[in-house]
Every structure is written in structure tokens, then in C-alpha cells.
Short mmCIF file of C-alpha atoms and ligand atoms in Angstrom, two decimals:
data_model
loop_
_atom_site.label_atom_id
_atom_site.label_comp_id
_atom_site.label_asym_id
_atom_site.label_seq_id
_atom_site.Cartn_x
_atom_site.Cartn_y
_atom_site.Cartn_z
CA UNK A 1 -93.40 -61.54 73.44
CA UNK A 2 -93.58 -64.29 70.65
CA UNK A 3 -94.11 -67.46 72.05
CA UNK A 4 -92.41 -69.41 74.39
CA UNK A 5 -90.92 -72.60 71.77
CA UNK A 6 -90.22 -75.52 73.77
CA UNK A 7 -88.02 -78.60 72.75
CA UNK A 8 -89.77 -81.98 71.11
CA UNK A 9 -91.48 -84.34 73.88
CA UNK A 10 -88.75 -86.98 74.37
CA UNK A 11 -85.75 -85.07 73.31
CA UNK A 12 -83.31 -82.99 75.34
CA UNK A 13 -80.94 -80.10 75.65
CA UNK A 14 -77.74 -81.38 77.57
CA UNK A 15 -76.93 -78.25 78.94
CA UNK A 16 -73.41 -77.33 81.10
CA UNK A 17 -72.49 -78.37 83.25
CA UNK A 18 -73.99 -81.54 82.91
CA UNK A 19 -72.92 -81.29 78.93
CA UNK A 20 -69.40 -82.11 80.41
CA UNK A 21 -70.47 -85.62 82.21
CA UNK A 22 -71.18 -86.04 78.64
CA UNK A 23 -67.46 -84.82 77.56
CA UNK A 24 -66.24 -86.83 80.28
CA UNK A 25 -67.55 -90.06 79.38
CA UNK A 26 -67.42 -89.59 75.93
CA UNK A 27 -63.91 -89.43 76.40
CA UNK A 28 -62.90 -92.11 79.12
CA UNK A 29 -64.39 -94.03 75.92
CA UNK A 30 -62.52 -93.01 73.48
CA UNK A 31 -59.27 -94.10 75.38
CA UNK A 32 -60.48 -97.66 76.13
CA UNK A 33 -61.18 -97.76 72.47
CA UNK A 34 -58.24 -96.94 71.70
CA UNK A 35 -56.88 -100.01 74.06
CA UNK A 36 -58.49 -102.89 72.49
CA UNK A 37 -57.67 -101.41 68.94
CA UNK A 38 -61.40 -99.83 67.88
CA UNK A 39 -61.73 -97.82 65.25
CA UNK A 40 -64.30 -94.79 65.34
CA UNK A 41 -67.21 -94.68 62.48
CA UNK A 42 -69.45 -91.97 61.64
CA UNK A 43 -73.01 -92.36 59.53
CA UNK A 44 -75.36 -90.38 58.68
CA UNK A 45 -78.27 -89.82 61.04
CA UNK A 46 -80.95 -90.49 57.97
CA UNK A 47 -80.21 -93.72 55.62
CA UNK A 48 -83.46 -95.39 53.75
CA UNK A 49 -86.87 -96.77 55.44
CA UNK A 50 -85.45 -99.83 53.92
CA UNK A 51 -82.64 -100.20 55.19
CA UNK A 52 -83.95 -100.53 59.23
CA UNK A 53 -86.49 -102.39 57.74
CA UNK A 54 -85.11 -105.57 56.09
CA UNK A 55 -81.96 -105.39 58.68
CA UNK A 56 -83.93 -105.10 62.07
CA UNK A 57 -86.73 -107.01 61.33
CA UNK A 58 -90.33 -106.49 59.88
CA UNK A 59 -92.14 -107.45 63.65
CA UNK A 60 -90.04 -106.16 66.01
CA UNK A 61 -91.28 -102.79 68.03
CA UNK A 62 -88.93 -100.74 66.79
CA UNK A 63 -89.98 -100.72 62.84
CA UNK A 64 -93.39 -101.55 63.59
CA UNK A 65 -94.15 -98.51 65.78
CA UNK A 66 -91.36 -96.81 66.48
CA UNK A 67 -89.60 -95.05 63.80
CA UNK A 68 -89.30 -91.73 63.05
CA UNK A 69 -90.26 -92.11 59.05
CA UNK A 70 -91.33 -89.36 56.24
CA UNK A 71 -91.55 -89.50 53.00
CA UNK A 72 -88.80 -86.75 50.94
CA UNK A 73 -89.30 -84.43 48.95
CA UNK A 74 -89.14 -85.65 45.39
CA UNK A 75 -85.93 -85.10 43.20
CA UNK A 76 -85.60 -84.35 39.88
CA UNK A 77 -86.37 -87.57 38.16
CA UNK A 78 -89.76 -87.52 40.81
CA UNK A 79 -88.49 -90.06 42.66
CA UNK A 80 -89.67 -89.98 46.67
CA UNK A 81 -86.94 -91.20 48.49
CA UNK A 82 -88.77 -93.47 52.14
CA UNK A 83 -86.11 -92.28 54.83
CA UNK A 84 -85.96 -93.28 58.56
CA UNK A 85 -83.98 -90.91 61.30
CA UNK A 86 -81.79 -93.96 62.82
CA UNK A 87 -83.73 -95.63 65.19
CA UNK A 88 -79.96 -97.99 66.20
CA UNK A 89 -76.32 -97.83 64.27
CA UNK A 90 -75.75 -101.62 63.29
CA UNK A 91 -77.89 -102.14 60.53
CA UNK A 92 -76.42 -98.64 59.58
CA UNK A 93 -72.58 -99.64 60.22
CA UNK A 94 -73.00 -103.00 58.02
CA UNK A 95 -74.33 -100.80 55.31
CA UNK A 96 -71.05 -98.50 55.76
CA UNK A 97 -69.06 -101.39 56.21
CA UNK A 98 -70.72 -103.44 52.83
CA UNK A 99 -70.93 -100.07 50.63
CA UNK A 100 -66.96 -99.37 51.22
CA UNK A 101 -66.03 -102.74 51.03
CA UNK A 102 -64.35 -102.54 54.32
CA UNK A 103 -64.02 -105.79 54.64
CA UNK A 104 -62.29 -107.97 51.94
CA UNK A 105 -59.41 -107.37 53.42
CA UNK A 106 -59.87 -108.97 57.09
CA UNK A 107 -62.42 -107.75 60.16
CA UNK A 108 -62.79 -104.68 60.89
CA UNK A 109 -63.31 -103.54 64.94
CA UNK A 110 -65.13 -99.60 64.84
CA UNK A 111 -66.54 -97.59 67.34
CA UNK A 112 -69.88 -94.90 67.56
CA UNK A 113 -71.40 -92.50 69.43
CA UNK A 114 -74.46 -89.98 68.46
CA UNK A 115 -78.29 -90.17 68.79
CA UNK A 116 -81.11 -92.28 68.35
CA UNK A 117 -84.40 -91.69 67.24
CA UNK A 118 -87.44 -94.04 68.48
CA UNK A 119 -91.14 -92.48 69.06
CA UNK A 120 -91.59 -94.42 72.15
CA UNK A 121 -93.82 -93.33 75.52
CA UNK A 122 -90.72 -90.83 77.08
CA UNK A 123 -89.97 -91.59 80.50
CA UNK A 124 -87.38 -92.01 82.88
CA UNK A 125 -84.46 -93.70 81.10
CA UNK A 126 -86.31 -93.93 77.51
CA UNK A 127 -86.12 -90.85 75.39
CA UNK A 128 -87.54 -90.40 71.63
CA UNK A 129 -84.15 -88.60 71.08
CA UNK A 130 -81.25 -90.64 72.76
CA UNK A 131 -77.48 -91.82 72.21
CA UNK A 132 -75.86 -94.62 71.92
CA UNK A 133 -72.30 -95.55 72.45
CA UNK A 134 -71.84 -98.51 70.41
CA UNK A 135 -69.01 -101.20 69.27
CA UNK A 136 -69.03 -103.58 66.69
CA UNK A 137 -67.01 -106.44 65.31
CA UNK A 138 -67.23 -107.00 61.57
CA UNK A 139 -65.52 -110.34 60.31
CA UNK A 140 -65.20 -112.58 62.77
CA UNK A 141 -66.77 -115.35 63.60
CA UNK A 142 -64.83 -116.93 66.76
CA UNK A 143 -65.94 -116.71 70.62
CA UNK A 144 -62.93 -114.73 71.38
CA UNK A 145 -63.91 -111.37 69.82
CA UNK A 146 -67.76 -111.78 72.33
CA UNK A 147 -65.40 -112.55 74.66
CA UNK A 148 -63.40 -109.35 73.81
CA UNK A 149 -66.06 -107.41 73.39
CA UNK A 150 -67.79 -107.97 76.89
CA UNK A 151 -64.41 -107.36 78.42
CA UNK A 152 -64.60 -103.98 77.24
CA UNK A 153 -68.19 -103.46 78.17
CA UNK A 154 -66.90 -104.58 81.17
CA UNK A 155 -63.81 -102.64 81.16
CA UNK A 156 -65.24 -99.17 80.41
CA UNK A 157 -67.77 -99.60 84.43
CA UNK A 158 -64.29 -100.15 85.62
CA UNK A 159 -63.57 -97.23 83.94
CA UNK A 160 -65.74 -94.66 84.76
CA UNK A 161 -67.10 -96.39 88.16
CA UNK A 162 -70.35 -97.86 87.35
CA UNK A 163 -70.65 -101.36 90.09
CA UNK A 164 -73.65 -103.34 90.65
CA UNK A 165 -74.23 -104.28 87.33
CA UNK A 166 -75.23 -107.97 86.37
CA UNK A 167 -74.60 -109.35 82.69
CA UNK A 168 -76.96 -112.17 81.89
CA UNK A 169 -75.88 -114.06 79.04
CA UNK A 170 -77.74 -116.60 76.61
CA UNK A 171 -77.43 -118.46 73.46
CA UNK A 172 -80.37 -117.74 70.70
CA UNK A 173 -77.93 -121.17 68.64
CA UNK A 174 -78.46 -121.00 64.52
CA UNK A 175 -81.96 -120.20 62.60
CA UNK A 176 -82.68 -124.25 62.32
CA UNK A 177 -81.51 -124.52 65.66
CA UNK A 178 -84.43 -121.81 66.28
CA UNK A 179 -86.73 -122.93 64.14
CA UNK A 180 -87.45 -126.56 66.21
CA UNK A 181 -87.92 -124.71 69.26
CA UNK A 182 -90.39 -121.87 67.54
CA UNK A 183 -92.25 -124.55 66.59
CA UNK A 184 -93.03 -125.98 70.05
CA UNK A 185 -92.58 -122.71 71.46
CA UNK A 186 -96.24 -121.73 69.51
CA UNK A 187 -97.23 -124.85 70.55
CA UNK A 188 -96.67 -124.36 74.61
CA UNK A 189 -97.76 -120.64 74.33
CA UNK A 190 -101.61 -122.24 72.18
CA UNK A 191 -102.08 -124.31 74.80
CA UNK A 192 -101.49 -120.91 76.90
CA UNK A 193 -103.27 -119.00 75.58
CA UNK A 194 -106.00 -117.25 77.01
CA UNK A 195 -102.29 -116.14 79.79
CA UNK A 196 -100.80 -114.35 76.92
CA UNK A 197 -101.86 -110.77 76.29
CA UNK A 198 -102.38 -108.55 74.09
CA UNK A 199 -98.94 -107.97 72.53
CA UNK A 200 -98.28 -112.12 72.87
CA UNK A 201 -101.04 -112.89 70.97
CA UNK A 202 -99.54 -110.21 68.08
CA UNK A 203 -96.29 -112.05 68.71
CA UNK A 204 -97.77 -115.68 68.01
CA UNK A 205 -97.05 -116.47 64.87
CA UNK A 206 -94.40 -113.57 63.74
CA UNK A 207 -92.13 -113.91 66.21
CA UNK A 208 -92.97 -116.04 69.18
CA UNK A 209 -88.92 -115.81 70.61
CA UNK A 210 -90.02 -111.86 71.23
CA UNK A 211 -93.01 -112.92 73.69
CA UNK A 212 -89.91 -114.26 76.39
CA UNK A 213 -88.93 -111.11 76.63
CA UNK A 214 -92.24 -109.84 78.13
CA UNK A 215 -91.85 -106.92 80.47
CA UNK A 216 -95.59 -108.21 81.85
CA UNK A 217 -95.59 -109.72 85.19
CA UNK A 218 -99.07 -111.59 84.91
CA UNK A 219 -97.89 -113.52 81.89
CA UNK A 220 -94.24 -114.83 84.17
CA UNK A 221 -95.47 -118.33 84.48
CA UNK A 222 -96.29 -118.91 81.11
CA UNK A 223 -93.02 -117.79 80.30
CA UNK A 224 -91.04 -119.25 82.61
CA UNK A 225 -92.89 -122.50 82.02
CA UNK A 226 -92.01 -122.40 78.35
CA UNK A 227 -89.18 -124.60 75.91
CA UNK A 228 -86.36 -123.51 76.66
CA UNK A 229 -84.22 -122.55 73.87
CA UNK A 230 -80.90 -124.09 74.68
CA UNK A 231 -81.90 -127.12 75.06
CA UNK A 232 -82.07 -127.18 71.10
CA UNK A 233 -78.37 -125.65 70.05
CA UNK A 234 -76.57 -128.21 68.77
CA UNK A 235 -72.81 -128.99 69.44
CA UNK A 236 -71.51 -126.17 67.60
CA UNK A 237 -73.30 -123.97 69.43
CA UNK A 238 -73.09 -125.43 72.73
CA UNK A 239 -69.39 -125.53 71.95
CA UNK A 240 -68.98 -121.48 71.14
CA UNK A 241 -70.87 -120.82 74.15
CA UNK A 242 -69.13 -122.55 76.56
CA UNK A 243 -65.54 -121.43 74.76
CA UNK A 244 -67.21 -117.85 75.71
CA UNK A 245 -68.48 -118.47 79.56
CA UNK A 246 -63.98 -119.79 79.70
CA UNK A 247 -63.12 -116.52 79.30
CA UNK A 248 -65.20 -114.44 81.41
CA UNK A 249 -64.47 -116.65 84.09
CA UNK A 250 -60.73 -116.58 83.16
CA UNK A 251 -61.43 -112.63 83.58
CA UNK A 252 -62.94 -112.66 86.81
CA UNK A 253 -66.37 -111.70 84.93
CA UNK A 254 -69.75 -112.93 87.14
CA UNK A 255 -72.41 -114.00 84.32
CA UNK A 256 -75.88 -115.14 84.73
CA UNK A 257 -77.64 -117.60 82.01
CA UNK A 258 -81.13 -115.86 81.60
CA UNK A 259 -82.68 -118.08 79.46
CA UNK A 260 -85.34 -115.61 79.08
CA UNK A 261 -83.33 -113.28 77.55
CA UNK A 262 -83.81 -112.48 73.94
CA UNK A 263 -83.24 -108.97 72.92
CA UNK A 264 -85.68 -107.14 71.03
CA UNK A 265 -84.07 -107.05 67.75
CA UNK A 266 -84.24 -110.23 65.17
CA UNK A 267 -81.02 -110.47 63.55
CA UNK A 268 -78.77 -112.07 66.59
CA UNK A 269 -77.56 -115.75 66.59
CA UNK A 270 -75.87 -117.27 69.17
CA UNK A 271 -74.21 -115.65 72.05
CA UNK A 272 -76.84 -112.83 73.55
CA UNK A 273 -76.17 -110.46 76.40
CA UNK A 274 -77.22 -107.44 78.46
CA UNK A 275 -74.98 -105.51 81.05
CA UNK A 276 -78.03 -104.55 83.78
CA UNK A 277 -78.39 -102.54 87.04
CA UNK A 278 -81.29 -102.43 89.70
CA UNK A 279 -80.56 -98.39 91.03
CA UNK A 280 -82.39 -97.32 87.96
CA UNK A 281 -86.14 -98.91 88.34
CA UNK A 282 -88.08 -100.35 85.01
CA UNK A 283 -85.10 -98.89 82.55
CA UNK A 284 -82.78 -101.09 84.11
CA UNK A 285 -80.90 -102.54 81.02
CA UNK A 286 -77.56 -100.20 79.88
CA UNK A 287 -75.85 -102.62 77.50
CA UNK A 288 -76.91 -105.13 75.13
CA UNK A 289 -75.48 -106.97 72.49
CA UNK A 290 -75.57 -110.18 70.46
CA UNK A 291 -73.91 -111.82 67.53
CA UNK A 292 -75.86 -111.21 63.45
CA UNK A 293 -73.84 -113.70 62.07
CA UNK A 294 -77.03 -113.50 58.60
CA UNK A 295 -77.40 -109.62 58.69
CA UNK A 296 -74.33 -108.61 56.28
CA UNK A 297 -75.71 -111.36 54.12
CA UNK A 298 -79.13 -109.59 54.76
CA UNK A 299 -78.18 -106.12 53.78
CA UNK A 300 -76.45 -107.07 50.34
CA UNK A 301 -72.79 -107.77 51.53
CA UNK A 302 -70.86 -110.73 50.96
CA UNK A 303 -72.01 -112.91 53.91
CA UNK A 304 -70.09 -112.05 57.34
CA UNK A 305 -70.21 -113.31 61.25
CA UNK A 306 -70.81 -110.01 63.09
CA UNK A 307 -71.18 -109.24 66.57
CA UNK A 308 -71.33 -106.45 69.00
CA UNK A 309 -73.58 -103.86 71.56
CA UNK A 310 -75.05 -101.00 72.12
CA UNK A 311 -75.96 -99.15 76.24
CA UNK A 312 -77.75 -96.13 76.60
CA UNK A 313 -76.13 -92.73 77.39
CA UNK A 314 -78.94 -91.52 79.52
CA UNK A 315 -78.87 -94.37 81.52
CA UNK A 316 -75.47 -95.00 82.06
CA UNK A 317 -75.14 -91.48 83.22
CA UNK A 318 -78.20 -91.30 85.12
CA UNK A 319 -76.67 -94.67 86.66
CA UNK A 320 -73.44 -92.36 87.47
CA UNK A 321 -75.20 -89.35 89.42
CA UNK A 322 -77.63 -91.71 91.40
CA UNK A 323 -74.25 -93.26 92.80
CA UNK A 324 -73.35 -89.71 93.23
CA UNK A 325 -70.37 -89.08 90.96
CA UNK A 326 -69.81 -84.64 90.75
CA UNK A 327 -70.04 -83.39 87.63
CA UNK A 328 -66.65 -82.63 86.21
CA UNK A 329 -65.64 -78.70 87.27
CA UNK A 330 -66.30 -76.38 84.76
CA UNK A 331 -63.70 -73.61 86.16
CA UNK A 332 -61.55 -71.45 83.62
CA UNK A 333 -57.92 -71.18 85.26
CA UNK A 334 -57.84 -67.22 84.86
CA UNK A 335 -60.61 -64.10 84.54
CA UNK A 336 -59.64 -61.57 82.59
CA UNK A 337 -60.17 -58.04 83.98
CA UNK A 338 -60.28 -54.84 81.59
CA UNK A 339 -61.78 -51.64 83.48
CA UNK A 340 -61.29 -49.68 80.34
CA UNK A 341 -61.93 -50.37 77.15
CA UNK A 342 -59.43 -49.13 75.63
CA UNK A 343 -56.97 -51.82 76.94
CA UNK A 344 -59.26 -54.37 75.21
CA UNK A 345 -56.57 -55.07 72.18
CA UNK A 346 -53.86 -55.72 74.13
CA UNK A 347 -55.76 -57.53 76.57
CA UNK A 348 -57.12 -59.78 74.23
CA UNK A 349 -54.01 -60.35 72.36
CA UNK A 350 -52.25 -61.18 75.62
CA UNK A 351 -55.24 -63.63 76.12
CA UNK A 352 -54.94 -65.21 72.85
CA UNK A 353 -51.13 -66.37 73.79
CA UNK A 354 -52.09 -67.50 77.04
CA UNK A 355 -54.50 -69.97 75.74
CA UNK A 356 -52.15 -71.40 72.72
CA UNK A 357 -50.15 -72.01 76.58
CA UNK A 358 -53.20 -74.09 77.50
CA UNK A 359 -54.53 -71.60 80.13
CA UNK A 360 -58.06 -71.76 80.34
CA UNK A 361 -59.79 -68.23 80.22
CA UNK A 362 -62.97 -66.37 80.44
CA UNK A 363 -62.75 -62.55 79.62
CA UNK A 364 -64.83 -59.82 81.23
CA UNK A 365 -67.17 -59.40 79.30
CA UNK A 366 -69.07 -55.48 79.02
CA UNK A 367 -72.82 -54.96 78.40
CA UNK A 368 -72.59 -52.83 75.47
CA UNK A 369 -71.11 -49.81 74.34
CA UNK A 370 -71.13 -47.91 77.52
CA UNK A 371 -67.65 -49.21 79.20
CA UNK A 372 -67.00 -52.41 80.97
CA UNK A 373 -68.41 -51.97 84.15
CA UNK A 374 -67.22 -51.25 87.87
CA UNK A 375 -63.77 -52.50 89.21
CA UNK A 376 -66.46 -54.49 92.45
CA UNK A 377 -69.00 -56.02 89.34
CA UNK A 378 -66.12 -57.25 87.46
CA UNK A 379 -64.47 -59.30 90.46
CA UNK A 380 -68.03 -60.53 91.50
CA UNK A 381 -67.53 -62.38 87.90
CA UNK A 382 -64.66 -63.50 88.29
CA UNK A 383 -65.26 -64.61 91.04
CA UNK A 384 -68.84 -66.79 90.03
CA UNK A 385 -66.59 -67.65 87.58
CA UNK A 386 -64.84 -70.85 90.35
CA UNK A 387 -61.84 -69.44 88.22
CA UNK A 388 -58.44 -69.78 90.11
CA UNK A 389 -57.34 -66.02 89.52
CA UNK A 390 -57.60 -62.71 87.80
CA UNK A 391 -55.73 -61.04 85.87
CA UNK A 392 -56.13 -57.57 85.80
CA UNK A 393 -55.45 -55.54 82.49
CA UNK A 394 -54.96 -52.08 85.12
CA UNK A 395 -53.73 -48.74 84.13
CA UNK A 396 -51.03 -48.67 86.07
CA UNK A 397 -50.06 -52.00 85.36
CA UNK A 398 -50.10 -51.93 81.61
CA UNK A 399 -48.32 -48.50 82.15
CA UNK A 400 -45.70 -50.36 83.35
CA UNK A 401 -46.40 -52.75 80.28
CA UNK A 402 -47.40 -55.83 82.56
CA UNK A 403 -50.91 -57.63 83.61
CA UNK A 404 -51.28 -58.15 87.54
CA UNK A 405 -52.41 -61.78 87.92
CA UNK A 406 -54.08 -61.52 91.32
CA UNK A 407 -54.79 -65.34 93.07
CA UNK A 408 -58.99 -66.04 93.95
CA UNK A 409 -59.04 -69.26 95.60
CA UNK A 410 -55.82 -68.70 98.39
CA UNK A 411 -57.42 -70.09 101.57
CA UNK A 412 -57.10 -67.39 104.92
CA UNK A 413 -53.28 -68.64 105.78
CA UNK A 414 -51.92 -67.31 102.57
CA UNK A 415 -53.84 -64.18 102.57
CA UNK A 416 -49.95 -63.15 101.37
CA UNK A 417 -50.97 -64.44 98.53
CA UNK A 418 -50.43 -60.82 96.80
CA UNK A 419 -50.97 -60.14 93.51
CA UNK A 420 -47.96 -60.38 90.95
CA UNK A 421 -46.69 -58.99 87.84
CA UNK A 422 -46.03 -60.02 84.61
CA UNK A 423 -44.75 -58.27 81.73
CA UNK A 424 -47.32 -58.14 78.46
CA UNK A 425 -44.90 -59.36 76.04
CA UNK A 426 -43.41 -62.62 77.23
CA UNK A 427 -47.19 -64.23 78.14
CA UNK A 428 -46.14 -68.03 76.99
CA UNK A 429 -43.27 -67.90 79.17
CA UNK A 430 -45.19 -67.37 82.84
CA UNK A 431 -48.78 -69.23 81.63
CA UNK A 432 -47.33 -72.02 83.96
CA UNK A 433 -47.98 -69.73 86.81
CA UNK A 434 -51.77 -70.50 86.11
CA UNK A 435 -51.95 -73.78 85.61
CA UNK A 436 -50.22 -74.22 88.75
P1 ATP B 501 -85.33 -102.02 76.06
O1 ATP B 501 -85.95 -102.92 76.01
O2 ATP B 501 -85.69 -101.32 77.22
O3 ATP B 501 -86.93 -100.85 74.83
P2 ATP B 501 -83.91 -102.12 73.49
O4 ATP B 501 -83.85 -103.80 73.56
O5 ATP B 501 -84.94 -101.59 72.81
O6 ATP B 501 -84.19 -101.31 75.15
P3 ATP B 501 -81.32 -101.75 71.72
O7 ATP B 501 -82.46 -101.41 70.76
O8 ATP B 501 -80.80 -103.05 71.99
O9 ATP B 501 -82.51 -101.49 73.71
O10 ATP B 501 -81.00 -101.11 72.79
C1 ATP B 501 -79.31 -100.94 73.15
C2 ATP B 501 -79.51 -99.69 74.38
O11 ATP B 501 -79.79 -98.28 74.22
C3 ATP B 501 -80.46 -100.13 75.66
O12 ATP B 501 -79.42 -101.44 76.35
C4 ATP B 501 -80.27 -98.92 76.53
O13 ATP B 501 -79.59 -98.77 77.09
C5 ATP B 501 -80.60 -98.08 75.46
N1 ATP B 501 -82.19 -97.57 74.83
C6 ATP B 501 -82.53 -98.09 74.19
N2 ATP B 501 -84.06 -97.10 73.40
C7 ATP B 501 -83.80 -96.37 74.54
C8 ATP B 501 -84.66 -95.12 74.52
N3 ATP B 501 -85.93 -95.08 74.12
N4 ATP B 501 -83.68 -94.39 75.13
C9 ATP B 501 -82.77 -94.35 76.03
N5 ATP B 501 -82.22 -95.32 75.96
C10 ATP B 501 -82.09 -96.31 75.11
MG1 MG B 502 -87.06 -100.57 73.25
#
């Protein structure tokens, strides 16, 4: 036998029945997004590397070490394109919105779902291909849209049955406010240089704000005593933050202020937030977002404010599984038992009619040219499929122009639930029997 080929490390197959949980979540998201008037956007997985280098910031973890980038083969002109598999979608959405001039007639509310790629150390809740669902509102400057997005996420948790989350918020102010804070932050960390780990020392002059985001418990003291960004915010930034908090309060969405919340990406300003759970160990951030009023301009668009979030699908589903939520059942309504292969053309025609009428039917499949297999083995398969009914295309039934419908899941009390005969010619008319 040939050598067994395996999936790439950190990239997962999503198999049935687990995939049913994914579809279930995606359906919930589509319905919810529609209720908030967010529209679906789909962008390519490959983008020019430059989009992410400029968009995400050159000194983020993602751009420094996590991107899957490669040089494409040269095209006719001999140019090599530097391409990257998207590590996130905000930059792509902004690129698409700018490229197609979507903001010229006002703001746009968009959402996406799909795979993202980051070369990280695979572990629970952290994969190299993972999936995000994201919502972005572009062209809106007011705090009510920040609030709307947070309310949308909270509504999603409620809709899918996630409880026990915590919402942390912070304000990063504006670049000029951050510049002042940055100087004092660097001074503080320089004073405590011996308490910094290697990562922090590397970031000290490139991105000191990110040091606040450290996951190293040994640095807790030096980070807790650092100057707080909120103390550097002017009246306008504070008013934006206060307006957001008032809307959250009025809607009963609990929040806590986390001065260390800065986000991994460089492009945020004003509002940042994370929904966190304690039930998933170290990878507890379910959803993260914030305002990024300068990104559109940075990617070459006409300046436009924007705000959004992205949630990690694997983490959300893991949490649902953890809390004992069952995978939605996958059983078909009916299983077609066909004793004689000669009946297949007629049987399949009937199944097509039933399916068109909304019935989910699994057909018995033979093991090849030597017949359909015994009735006993077909009924065993019918049982295992979880179907509620067997459709029996037997010789006697067919002779009378009928198919027999036999309940498979009837309890003992309903032993009388005998099989019934239904005309082949009129399958659409009795299809509801199988949906009952
Ligand atoms: P973390 O601090 O956990 O690395 P991040 O700041 O890199 O997160 P974002 O870029 O904001 O995360 O992505 C938003 C969400 O996507 C995260 O909150 C998380 O739920 C999910 N996510 C990010 N990276 C991964 C990954 N490698 N595997 C699975 N989910 C991920
Ligand atoms: Mg990360």
C-alpha cells in the first residue's frame, strides 16, 4: 500500500457529525446578521503580502512570524508576486471596500466567515488553519455602531447558548494621545528593564503598547504599574467611550474596564473589546474587536472610520461542546430498501420526487454488480442510518404500483404502526407522511 498521507500539522479536517455543528452555527449567524442588516462579503484567501504588512502593522506577531507567504511563479512580464494566505480578514475587507468604492454612497455593514492561516504553535484553541466569523461596519464614526457590534455579538452568544462570558473593554484613544502615553510607557519599562522578558525588550521601542498584552505572568507587576492609557485621553475620546458604555448599560450588557487590553493588531483606535471565557484554558478569547479609523486610509482608500470584530469559530464550538451541547442529529427521514436491482430506475425516480418535496432520503447502495444485498443487511443499514421510515421497493409492492412505508422508530406501544402502501405515481402527495 502507498504511504498514508496526513493533513498538514495544525490544520484540521472537519468531519460529520461535527460538521453539522459548524453548519448549525453558520445558519444562526446568517439569520442574526440579517436581523442587524449586515451583508455578506467574500474575499480571496490569497492577497498581496503588502496588504497585510501595511494593514496589520510590521511589528505584530502575525506579520513578524505567523504569515504563510510565498513568491508566486512569474507571470508574462517576469514579475514575481509576493502572496500571503490571509491571517485575518479585516485588511481584505477594507481592500475590497476601497477597490470597489463601496463607501461612496454611505456606510456599509458587512460580515464574513471563513478560514484564516497563521503559523503558530498548534495547541488547544490555536491552529494554523482556523476559522473566523467577523462583522465590520465601515463609514460610521459614532459610538452607537461600536455598541451595535457588541450587542450583536452578545445576541449571538444568547442565540447559540453560550453563557459565562465576560466582556472587557478599553479605549486606545487617538494616535496623538497614544504618542504621549508611549513616551511615558517606554520610560517606565526602561526603568524596570530587568523585569522584561525577551519579547518585551524587543518590542520596547517598536511597539511598547503590545508589552501590556503579555501572557507572561512574571511580568504582571511591571505591567500593572505601567502608566494607563486612559489617563492620557482627551475629552472627545472619553465622550466616545462614555457613550458606548451608556448604551451597553441600558441594554444590560455587563462590561469591565481592562487597562491592559490593547489588541494584537496595530490599527486600532478608541474602542477595543474582547469577549472572554474562563472555560477554555489559556485560549479564552472568543471574540475580539475594536475601532480602526485609520486603516482605510492606510490601505489607500479615502479616509473613513470603521469598527468591527472577529470571533474564533473553533473556540466557540469547543465551548459549546464543553458545555454539553449535543451535535444536531443527522438522520435522514427515510431509507430506501431496494431488494432487486431491476427496480432501481423506478425507485430512484420516486426518491427524486420525494426529495423535491423536502424529504431527506438515503438510498441503499449496493457493493457492486452482484445485486443489492439481502433484505436483512439492507434493514440493518436502514436502522443504522437513524431514519424514521424505511421505503420498501419490493416485488409485491411494485406489482401493485406502490412502495411500502415502514416506521422504524415506533415504540412498543405503537407496535400497531404497521407499514402502509403508497402509490409510486403520486409520491409528492404523500411525502408529508415522511415529514410527520
Ligand atoms: P490570541 O491573543 O489568542 O493569539 P489574537 O489577538 O491573535 O488572539 P485576533 O487576531 O484578534 O486574535 O483574532 C480574533 C479571534 O480569532 C481570537 O479572539 C480567537 O478567538 C481567534 N483566533 C486567533 N488566532 C487563532 C488561532 N491560531 N487558532 C484558533 N483561533 C484563533
Ligand atoms: Mg495571536
